[in-house]
Amino acid sequence: MLAKDSKKKIILTGDRPTGRLHLGHYVGSLMRRVELQNSGKFDEINVLIADDQALTDNWSNPQKIRDNMIEVALDYLSVGLDPEKTTICVQSNIPALHALTFYYMNLVTTQRLSRNPTVKNEMTLRGFSSTEGENDNQAGLPAGFFTYPVSQAADITAFKATTVPVGEDQEPMIEQTREIVRKFNSTYNCDVLVEPDILLPSNETQRRLPGTDGKAKMSKSLGNCIYLSDDEKTLKTKVMGMYTDPTHINIADPGHVEGNMVFTYLDAFSREDQFAEYLPDYKNLDEMKEHYAKGGLGDVKCKKFLIKVLEERLSPIREARAKWAGNIPEVYAILRDGTKKAVETTNETLEEVRAAMKVNYFTNDSIIGEWQNWINK
Ligand code: TRP
């Protein structure tokens, strides 16, 4: 059984339900997940709504997480994650993940955790002080937050994931997981846990789609997002207000396409056939860029084209979302059934972990004889 299992190609990835998903998530991960799902190259695909992890920095606001669970589930379903092919499950209701986290805590030092770059960044972002102590300006470091990489290692290993598609910010998490796997297998002299590989986005735009303000990565806290759930009017307003080229004042002025969000988004989303349909003045994006750079092409015309391009992508997602939103009991059932399946899968791993750690007292009663011999000795 082990030999067969070790050949299986298994995906596990996930998101914290702290907000609706936006175009950055779409190009960076959702689109990729749907492709992987439909590629037929994987034996199992699991997507985890990481609500416990979200609580590590939102513990006093569980309602926020509760509300965003359904938003994220609707986003998943509306981009085309198919519950027949992909198991969508909820972290907090998968008990094996908690048990594994507790065991893995023994295999990780606090020193190693403080060196995890993702944890370090987020500590700064959230104003948590280091492990050294608390002061007036900063909040102390919650142990739950500090140890969430261990819980993420539990997520990944519980499913025996071989492949974890995530953004590059998650690289330290995967590295930490691999360390835990090696430590576990060598400490308990077994090969129960599987070392996962990271699967990074394949190009720069996928890695980091800038926000509509052109300043940084698209992110909720910066208010520069286009959400998958935005309606057509909101989309239009956001595109019309997009950062372009501040030196391109009159239409006749030469313009810059580099750092111009309209062209960055066209790079990411437009297709050649859309020129024939919506903007026949140009054969393709290169011709359009050339004209813009030379001067004579206005921002409004470019933005109107981008609206058409994005509408074509977003309107089917929006329609699917509306359909699912009208059937919340079914979405509930999908999450419940996916979680049930995940509970079974992860309990199997937990059982193997317990056996390797010799704490499987009540699932294997050979301990009775063993204890008897020990006592008679
Ligand atoms: N940490 C991930 C994020 O913030 C979410 C996550 C939780 C995850 N568990 C995971 C990602 C397991 C991949 C695998 O986006």
Short mmCIF file of C-alpha atoms and ligand atoms in Angstrom, two decimals:
data_model
loop_
_atom_site.label_atom_id
_atom_site.label_comp_id
_atom_site.label_asym_id
_atom_site.label_seq_id
_atom_site.Cartn_x
_atom_site.Cartn_y
_atom_site.Cartn_z
CA MET A 1 0.00 0.00 0.00
CA LEU A 2 2.81 2.37 0.85
CA ALA A 3 4.48 1.96 -2.53
CA LYS A 4 1.25 2.77 -4.34
CA ASP A 5 0.49 5.72 -2.08
CA SER A 6 3.93 7.22 -2.47
CA LYS A 7 3.42 7.44 -6.23
CA LYS A 8 0.21 9.43 -5.95
CA LYS A 9 0.39 13.06 -7.03
CA ILE A 10 -1.51 15.12 -4.52
CA ILE A 11 -2.15 18.85 -4.41
CA LEU A 12 -2.95 20.84 -1.30
CA THR A 13 -3.29 24.57 -1.23
CA GLY A 14 -5.44 27.09 0.57
CA ASP A 15 -6.41 30.61 1.53
CA ARG A 16 -7.18 32.49 4.69
CA PRO A 17 -10.81 33.60 4.62
CA THR A 18 -10.19 37.22 5.56
CA GLY A 19 -11.73 38.89 2.50
CA ARG A 20 -13.22 38.41 -0.91
CA LEU A 21 -10.77 37.28 -3.57
CA HIS A 22 -9.55 39.72 -6.22
CA LEU A 23 -7.87 39.75 -9.64
CA GLY A 24 -4.47 39.32 -8.00
CA HIS A 25 -5.63 36.03 -6.49
CA TYR A 26 -7.20 35.13 -9.80
CA VAL A 27 -4.04 35.47 -11.92
CA GLY A 28 -1.74 34.37 -9.11
CA SER A 29 -3.51 31.22 -7.99
CA LEU A 30 -7.18 30.59 -8.85
CA MET A 31 -6.67 30.38 -12.62
CA ARG A 32 -3.78 28.01 -12.09
CA ARG A 33 -5.80 25.78 -9.74
CA VAL A 34 -8.56 25.39 -12.28
CA GLU A 35 -5.97 24.48 -14.94
CA LEU A 36 -4.37 21.94 -12.61
CA GLN A 37 -7.78 20.57 -11.74
CA ASN A 38 -8.65 20.08 -15.40
CA SER A 39 -5.20 18.83 -16.47
CA GLY A 40 -5.89 15.29 -15.26
CA LYS A 41 -2.29 15.13 -14.07
CA PHE A 42 -3.09 14.83 -10.37
CA ASP A 43 -4.65 12.03 -8.40
CA GLU A 44 -6.11 14.33 -5.80
CA ILE A 45 -6.66 18.07 -5.42
CA ASN A 46 -7.51 19.62 -2.08
CA VAL A 47 -8.22 23.26 -1.37
CA LEU A 48 -8.32 24.27 2.25
CA ILE A 49 -10.16 27.28 3.63
CA ALA A 50 -7.70 28.08 6.40
CA ASP A 51 -10.01 29.61 8.98
CA ASP A 52 -7.92 28.53 11.97
CA GLN A 53 -4.89 30.19 10.46
CA ALA A 54 -6.96 33.32 9.82
CA LEU A 55 -7.86 33.35 13.51
CA THR A 56 -4.19 33.57 14.50
CA ASP A 57 -4.32 37.28 13.75
CA ASN A 58 -8.10 37.80 13.95
CA TRP A 59 -8.88 35.84 17.11
CA SER A 60 -11.04 38.57 18.58
CA ASN A 61 -13.15 38.87 15.44
CA PRO A 62 -14.42 35.39 14.54
CA GLN A 63 -17.46 36.87 12.81
CA LYS A 64 -15.19 38.38 10.14
CA ILE A 65 -13.85 34.91 9.37
CA ARG A 66 -17.33 33.38 9.43
CA ASP A 67 -18.59 35.94 6.89
CA ASN A 68 -15.61 35.53 4.60
CA MET A 69 -15.83 31.73 4.55
CA ILE A 70 -18.84 31.98 2.26
CA GLU A 71 -17.28 34.76 0.17
CA VAL A 72 -14.19 32.64 -0.50
CA ALA A 73 -16.27 29.52 -1.17
CA LEU A 74 -18.36 31.47 -3.72
CA ASP A 75 -15.19 32.82 -5.33
CA TYR A 76 -13.80 29.27 -5.66
CA LEU A 77 -16.94 27.87 -7.21
CA SER A 78 -17.49 30.80 -9.53
CA VAL A 79 -14.01 30.63 -11.09
CA GLY A 80 -14.59 26.97 -11.87
CA LEU A 81 -13.27 24.85 -9.03
CA ASP A 82 -15.43 21.79 -9.39
CA PRO A 83 -16.34 19.92 -6.19
CA GLU A 84 -16.49 16.69 -8.21
CA LYS A 85 -12.79 17.02 -8.94
CA THR A 86 -11.49 19.21 -6.13
CA THR A 87 -12.08 18.67 -2.43
CA ILE A 88 -12.92 22.02 -0.84
CA CYS A 89 -12.62 21.73 2.93
CA VAL A 90 -12.63 23.75 6.13
CA GLN A 91 -9.53 23.67 8.36
CA SER A 92 -11.17 24.20 11.75
CA ASN A 93 -13.37 21.13 11.36
CA ILE A 94 -10.57 18.70 10.51
CA PRO A 95 -9.39 17.47 13.94
CA ALA A 96 -6.30 15.60 12.67
CA LEU A 97 -4.76 18.95 11.75
CA HIS A 98 -4.79 20.08 15.38
CA ALA A 99 -3.31 16.82 16.65
CA LEU A 100 -0.53 16.89 14.05
CA THR A 101 0.27 20.52 14.84
CA PHE A 102 0.77 19.62 18.49
CA TYR A 103 3.12 16.74 17.67
CA TYR A 104 5.14 18.80 15.17
CA MET A 105 5.67 21.54 17.78
CA ASN A 106 8.21 19.17 19.38
CA LEU A 107 10.23 19.10 16.19
CA VAL A 108 10.59 22.86 15.73
CA THR A 109 12.53 25.32 17.85
CA THR A 110 11.30 28.81 18.70
CA GLN A 111 14.62 30.05 17.29
CA ARG A 112 13.86 28.44 13.93
CA LEU A 113 10.36 29.91 13.92
CA SER A 114 11.66 33.42 14.62
CA ARG A 115 13.88 33.10 11.57
CA ASN A 116 10.97 32.25 9.26
CA PRO A 117 10.89 35.29 6.91
CA THR A 118 7.12 35.15 6.41
CA VAL A 119 6.53 35.20 10.16
CA LYS A 120 9.07 38.02 10.58
CA ASN A 121 7.38 40.14 7.89
CA GLU A 122 3.93 39.58 9.26
CA MET A 123 5.07 40.34 12.80
CA THR A 124 6.21 43.76 11.62
CA LEU A 125 3.03 44.24 9.60
CA ARG A 126 0.78 43.44 12.55
CA GLY A 127 2.82 45.30 15.15
CA PHE A 128 3.68 42.24 17.23
CA SER A 129 6.94 42.54 19.12
CA SER A 130 9.66 39.89 19.07
CA THR A 131 9.83 37.03 21.53
CA GLU A 132 12.04 39.23 23.71
CA GLY A 133 9.21 40.90 25.55
CA GLU A 134 6.41 43.38 25.35
CA ASN A 135 6.62 47.15 25.39
CA ASP A 136 4.21 50.05 25.24
CA ASN A 137 4.12 50.42 21.48
CA GLN A 138 3.83 46.85 20.39
CA ALA A 139 1.60 43.97 21.29
CA GLY A 140 3.23 40.81 22.57
CA LEU A 141 3.57 37.94 20.16
CA PRO A 142 0.66 35.49 20.39
CA ALA A 143 1.92 31.90 20.50
CA GLY A 144 -0.79 30.84 18.04
CA PHE A 145 0.37 33.36 15.48
CA PHE A 146 4.04 32.55 16.09
CA THR A 147 3.50 28.84 15.50
CA TYR A 148 1.17 28.98 12.52
CA PRO A 149 3.89 27.68 10.17
CA VAL A 150 3.71 24.45 12.18
CA SER A 151 -0.03 24.29 11.60
CA GLN A 152 0.56 24.90 7.90
CA ALA A 153 3.01 21.98 7.88
CA ALA A 154 0.24 19.90 9.43
CA ASP A 155 -2.16 20.98 6.64
CA ILE A 156 0.28 19.99 3.93
CA THR A 157 1.49 16.70 5.42
CA ALA A 158 -1.93 15.52 6.61
CA PHE A 159 -2.98 15.25 2.96
CA LYS A 160 0.44 13.78 2.01
CA ALA A 161 0.67 16.58 -0.53
CA THR A 162 3.42 16.23 -3.12
CA THR A 163 2.70 19.60 -4.73
CA VAL A 164 1.77 22.90 -3.11
CA PRO A 165 0.85 25.66 -5.59
CA VAL A 166 1.36 28.98 -3.78
CA GLY A 167 2.90 32.42 -4.23
CA GLU A 168 6.58 33.01 -3.52
CA ASP A 169 5.75 34.64 -0.17
CA GLN A 170 4.87 31.12 1.00
CA GLU A 171 8.26 29.62 0.11
CA PRO A 172 9.57 29.73 3.70
CA MET A 173 6.46 27.82 4.82
CA ILE A 174 7.12 24.99 2.41
CA GLU A 175 10.79 24.91 3.40
CA GLN A 176 9.80 24.68 7.06
CA THR A 177 7.37 21.88 6.20
CA ARG A 178 10.12 19.93 4.44
CA GLU A 179 12.32 20.28 7.52
CA ILE A 180 9.54 18.99 9.76
CA VAL A 181 8.96 16.02 7.44
CA ARG A 182 12.65 15.08 7.51
CA LYS A 183 12.83 15.53 11.27
CA PHE A 184 9.72 13.44 11.85
CA ASN A 185 10.74 10.59 9.56
CA SER A 186 14.26 10.42 11.00
CA THR A 187 13.20 10.81 14.65
CA TYR A 188 10.60 8.07 14.42
CA ASN A 189 12.52 6.03 11.89
CA CYS A 190 9.73 5.82 9.34
CA ASP A 191 8.69 7.17 5.96
CA VAL A 192 5.17 8.19 6.89
CA LEU A 193 5.40 11.86 5.89
CA VAL A 194 5.95 13.13 2.36
CA GLU A 195 8.23 16.06 1.46
CA PRO A 196 6.22 18.48 -0.67
CA ASP A 197 7.40 20.54 -3.63
CA ILE A 198 6.33 24.12 -4.12
CA LEU A 199 4.72 25.06 -7.45
CA LEU A 200 5.31 28.75 -8.10
CA PRO A 201 3.37 30.97 -10.55
CA SER A 202 5.04 30.87 -13.95
CA ASN A 203 5.46 34.56 -14.84
CA GLU A 204 6.03 37.96 -13.27
CA THR A 205 2.42 39.22 -13.62
CA GLN A 206 1.13 36.03 -12.03
CA ARG A 207 3.59 36.43 -9.21
CA ARG A 208 2.69 39.98 -8.49
CA LEU A 209 -0.22 41.76 -10.12
CA PRO A 210 0.04 45.44 -9.13
CA GLY A 211 -3.00 47.28 -7.79
CA THR A 212 -5.06 49.76 -9.82
CA ASP A 213 -3.01 52.59 -8.24
CA GLY A 214 0.17 51.14 -9.76
CA LYS A 215 1.89 51.37 -6.42
CA ALA A 216 2.27 47.84 -5.17
CA LYS A 217 0.81 44.41 -5.15
CA MET A 218 -2.97 44.32 -5.33
CA SER A 219 -4.11 44.00 -1.75
CA LYS A 220 -7.17 44.62 0.32
CA SER A 221 -5.35 46.78 2.87
CA LEU A 222 -4.20 49.18 0.14
CA GLY A 223 -7.69 49.55 -1.35
CA ASN A 224 -6.38 49.01 -4.88
CA CYS A 225 -8.27 45.85 -5.78
CA ILE A 226 -10.65 44.72 -8.45
CA TYR A 227 -12.72 41.99 -6.80
CA LEU A 228 -14.10 38.97 -8.63
CA SER A 229 -17.43 39.94 -7.15
CA ASP A 230 -17.36 43.58 -8.37
CA ASP A 231 -20.30 44.46 -10.59
CA GLU A 232 -19.87 45.97 -14.07
CA LYS A 233 -20.36 49.54 -12.88
CA THR A 234 -17.74 49.18 -10.14
CA LEU A 235 -15.33 47.62 -12.62
CA LYS A 236 -15.80 50.56 -15.01
CA THR A 237 -15.22 53.10 -12.26
CA LYS A 238 -12.07 51.33 -11.08
CA VAL A 239 -10.61 51.02 -14.57
CA MET A 240 -11.41 54.65 -15.43
CA GLY A 241 -9.55 55.70 -12.27
CA MET A 242 -6.54 53.50 -12.96
CA TYR A 243 -2.99 54.80 -12.74
CA THR A 244 -1.53 55.25 -16.24
CA ASP A 245 1.27 57.62 -17.20
CA PRO A 246 1.36 61.00 -15.42
CA THR A 247 3.53 62.47 -18.22
CA HIS A 248 0.94 61.59 -20.85
CA ILE A 249 -1.16 64.72 -20.53
CA ASN A 250 -2.42 65.39 -24.05
CA ILE A 251 -3.43 62.64 -26.44
CA ALA A 252 -0.65 63.70 -28.83
CA ASP A 253 2.03 63.31 -26.11
CA PRO A 254 4.24 60.23 -26.25
CA GLY A 255 3.28 57.80 -23.50
CA HIS A 256 4.93 55.14 -21.37
CA VAL A 257 3.57 51.62 -21.31
CA GLU A 258 5.99 50.43 -18.63
CA GLY A 259 4.46 50.93 -15.19
CA ASN A 260 1.18 51.92 -16.85
CA MET A 261 -1.48 49.79 -15.22
CA VAL A 262 -3.75 49.70 -18.26
CA PHE A 263 -1.00 48.01 -20.26
CA THR A 264 0.07 45.80 -17.37
CA TYR A 265 -3.49 44.48 -17.14
CA LEU A 266 -3.78 44.16 -20.91
CA ASP A 267 -0.57 42.10 -20.83
CA ALA A 268 -2.17 39.82 -18.28
CA PHE A 269 -5.66 39.50 -19.72
CA SER A 270 -6.05 40.51 -23.37
CA ARG A 271 -6.08 38.13 -26.33
CA GLU A 272 -5.33 38.94 -29.95
CA ASP A 273 -8.87 38.09 -31.13
CA GLN A 274 -10.25 40.76 -28.83
CA PHE A 275 -8.58 43.46 -30.96
CA ALA A 276 -10.55 42.42 -34.03
CA GLU A 277 -13.71 42.48 -31.97
CA TYR A 278 -13.32 45.61 -29.82
CA LEU A 279 -10.40 47.66 -31.14
CA PRO A 280 -9.81 46.89 -34.83
CA ASP A 281 -7.45 49.91 -35.20
CA TYR A 282 -4.73 47.56 -34.00
CA LYS A 283 -3.86 44.00 -34.90
CA ASN A 284 -2.46 43.21 -31.49
CA LEU A 285 -1.17 44.60 -28.20
CA ASP A 286 2.27 45.37 -29.62
CA GLU A 287 0.78 47.67 -32.27
CA MET A 288 -1.36 49.38 -29.67
CA LYS A 289 1.62 49.90 -27.37
CA GLU A 290 3.66 51.28 -30.24
CA HIS A 291 1.03 53.90 -31.02
CA TYR A 292 0.69 54.85 -27.36
CA ALA A 293 4.45 55.28 -27.03
CA LYS A 294 4.64 57.43 -30.16
CA GLY A 295 1.74 59.64 -29.10
CA GLY A 296 -1.77 60.02 -30.45
CA LEU A 297 -3.56 57.36 -28.45
CA GLY A 298 -5.60 58.56 -25.48
CA ASP A 299 -5.99 56.89 -22.09
CA VAL A 300 -9.78 56.81 -22.30
CA LYS A 301 -9.73 54.71 -25.45
CA CYS A 302 -7.25 52.31 -23.86
CA LYS A 303 -9.32 52.07 -20.70
CA LYS A 304 -12.52 51.39 -22.62
CA PHE A 305 -10.78 48.50 -24.35
CA LEU A 306 -9.49 47.15 -21.03
CA ILE A 307 -13.03 47.29 -19.63
CA LYS A 308 -14.23 45.11 -22.51
CA VAL A 309 -11.37 42.68 -21.99
CA LEU A 310 -11.94 42.40 -18.24
CA GLU A 311 -15.71 42.20 -18.66
CA GLU A 312 -15.28 39.24 -20.95
CA ARG A 313 -13.28 37.49 -18.22
CA LEU A 314 -15.31 38.59 -15.24
CA SER A 315 -18.89 38.42 -16.45
CA PRO A 316 -19.03 34.58 -16.58
CA ILE A 317 -17.48 34.50 -13.09
CA ARG A 318 -20.02 37.05 -11.90
CA GLU A 319 -22.90 35.06 -13.39
CA ALA A 320 -21.68 31.83 -11.81
CA ARG A 321 -21.29 33.64 -8.50
CA ALA A 322 -24.86 34.92 -8.67
CA LYS A 323 -26.07 31.40 -9.38
CA TRP A 324 -24.20 29.91 -6.41
CA ALA A 325 -25.19 32.82 -4.20
CA GLY A 326 -28.79 31.89 -4.90
CA ASN A 327 -28.12 28.40 -3.61
CA ILE A 328 -26.31 28.75 -0.29
CA PRO A 329 -27.63 25.41 1.04
CA GLU A 330 -25.81 23.67 -1.80
CA VAL A 331 -22.58 25.57 -1.11
CA TYR A 332 -22.94 24.55 2.52
CA ALA A 333 -23.32 20.91 1.48
CA ILE A 334 -20.21 21.13 -0.73
CA LEU A 335 -18.13 22.44 2.18
CA ARG A 336 -19.60 19.90 4.58
CA ASP A 337 -19.01 16.95 2.25
CA GLY A 338 -15.53 18.13 1.26
CA THR A 339 -14.62 18.52 4.92
CA LYS A 340 -15.97 15.06 5.72
CA LYS A 341 -13.79 13.56 3.01
CA ALA A 342 -10.77 15.51 4.27
CA VAL A 343 -11.44 14.28 7.81
CA GLU A 344 -11.17 10.70 6.56
CA THR A 345 -8.00 11.30 4.53
CA THR A 346 -6.23 13.16 7.32
CA ASN A 347 -7.30 10.69 10.02
CA GLU A 348 -5.48 7.98 8.09
CA THR A 349 -2.29 10.04 8.17
CA LEU A 350 -2.78 10.81 11.85
CA GLU A 351 -3.15 7.11 12.58
CA GLU A 352 0.15 6.36 10.81
CA VAL A 353 1.80 9.24 12.68
CA ARG A 354 0.51 7.92 16.01
CA ALA A 355 1.74 4.44 15.17
CA ALA A 356 5.21 5.80 14.30
CA MET A 357 5.22 7.74 17.59
CA LYS A 358 3.97 4.72 19.52
CA VAL A 359 0.93 6.49 20.92
CA ASN A 360 -1.67 4.44 19.05
CA TYR A 361 -2.72 2.62 22.25
CA PHE A 362 -6.34 2.03 21.45
CA THR A 363 -6.19 1.22 17.77
CA ASN A 364 -3.65 -1.57 18.22
CA ASP A 365 -3.99 -3.69 21.35
CA SER A 366 -0.66 -5.49 20.98
CA ILE A 367 0.27 -3.06 23.76
CA ILE A 368 -1.53 -5.38 26.22
CA GLY A 369 1.00 -8.15 25.70
CA GLU A 370 3.82 -5.66 25.61
CA TRP A 371 2.80 -4.16 28.96
CA GLN A 372 2.36 -7.64 30.44
CA ASN A 373 5.91 -8.59 29.47
CA TRP A 374 7.25 -5.30 30.80
CA ILE A 375 5.58 -5.86 34.16
CA ASN A 376 6.57 -9.53 34.43
CA LYS A 377 10.19 -8.72 33.66
N1 TRP B 1 -0.72 30.65 4.42
C1 TRP B 1 -1.52 30.62 3.25
C2 TRP B 1 -1.84 32.07 2.88
O1 TRP B 1 -1.75 32.95 3.72
C3 TRP B 1 -2.83 29.87 3.44
C4 TRP B 1 -2.62 28.41 3.77
C5 TRP B 1 -2.97 27.77 4.92
C6 TRP B 1 -2.04 27.43 2.92
N2 TRP B 1 -2.64 26.48 4.87
C7 TRP B 1 -2.08 26.21 3.68
C8 TRP B 1 -1.47 27.44 1.64
C9 TRP B 1 -1.53 25.03 3.16
C10 TRP B 1 -0.94 26.26 1.13
C11 TRP B 1 -0.98 25.06 1.89
O2 TRP B 1 -2.20 32.33 1.75
#
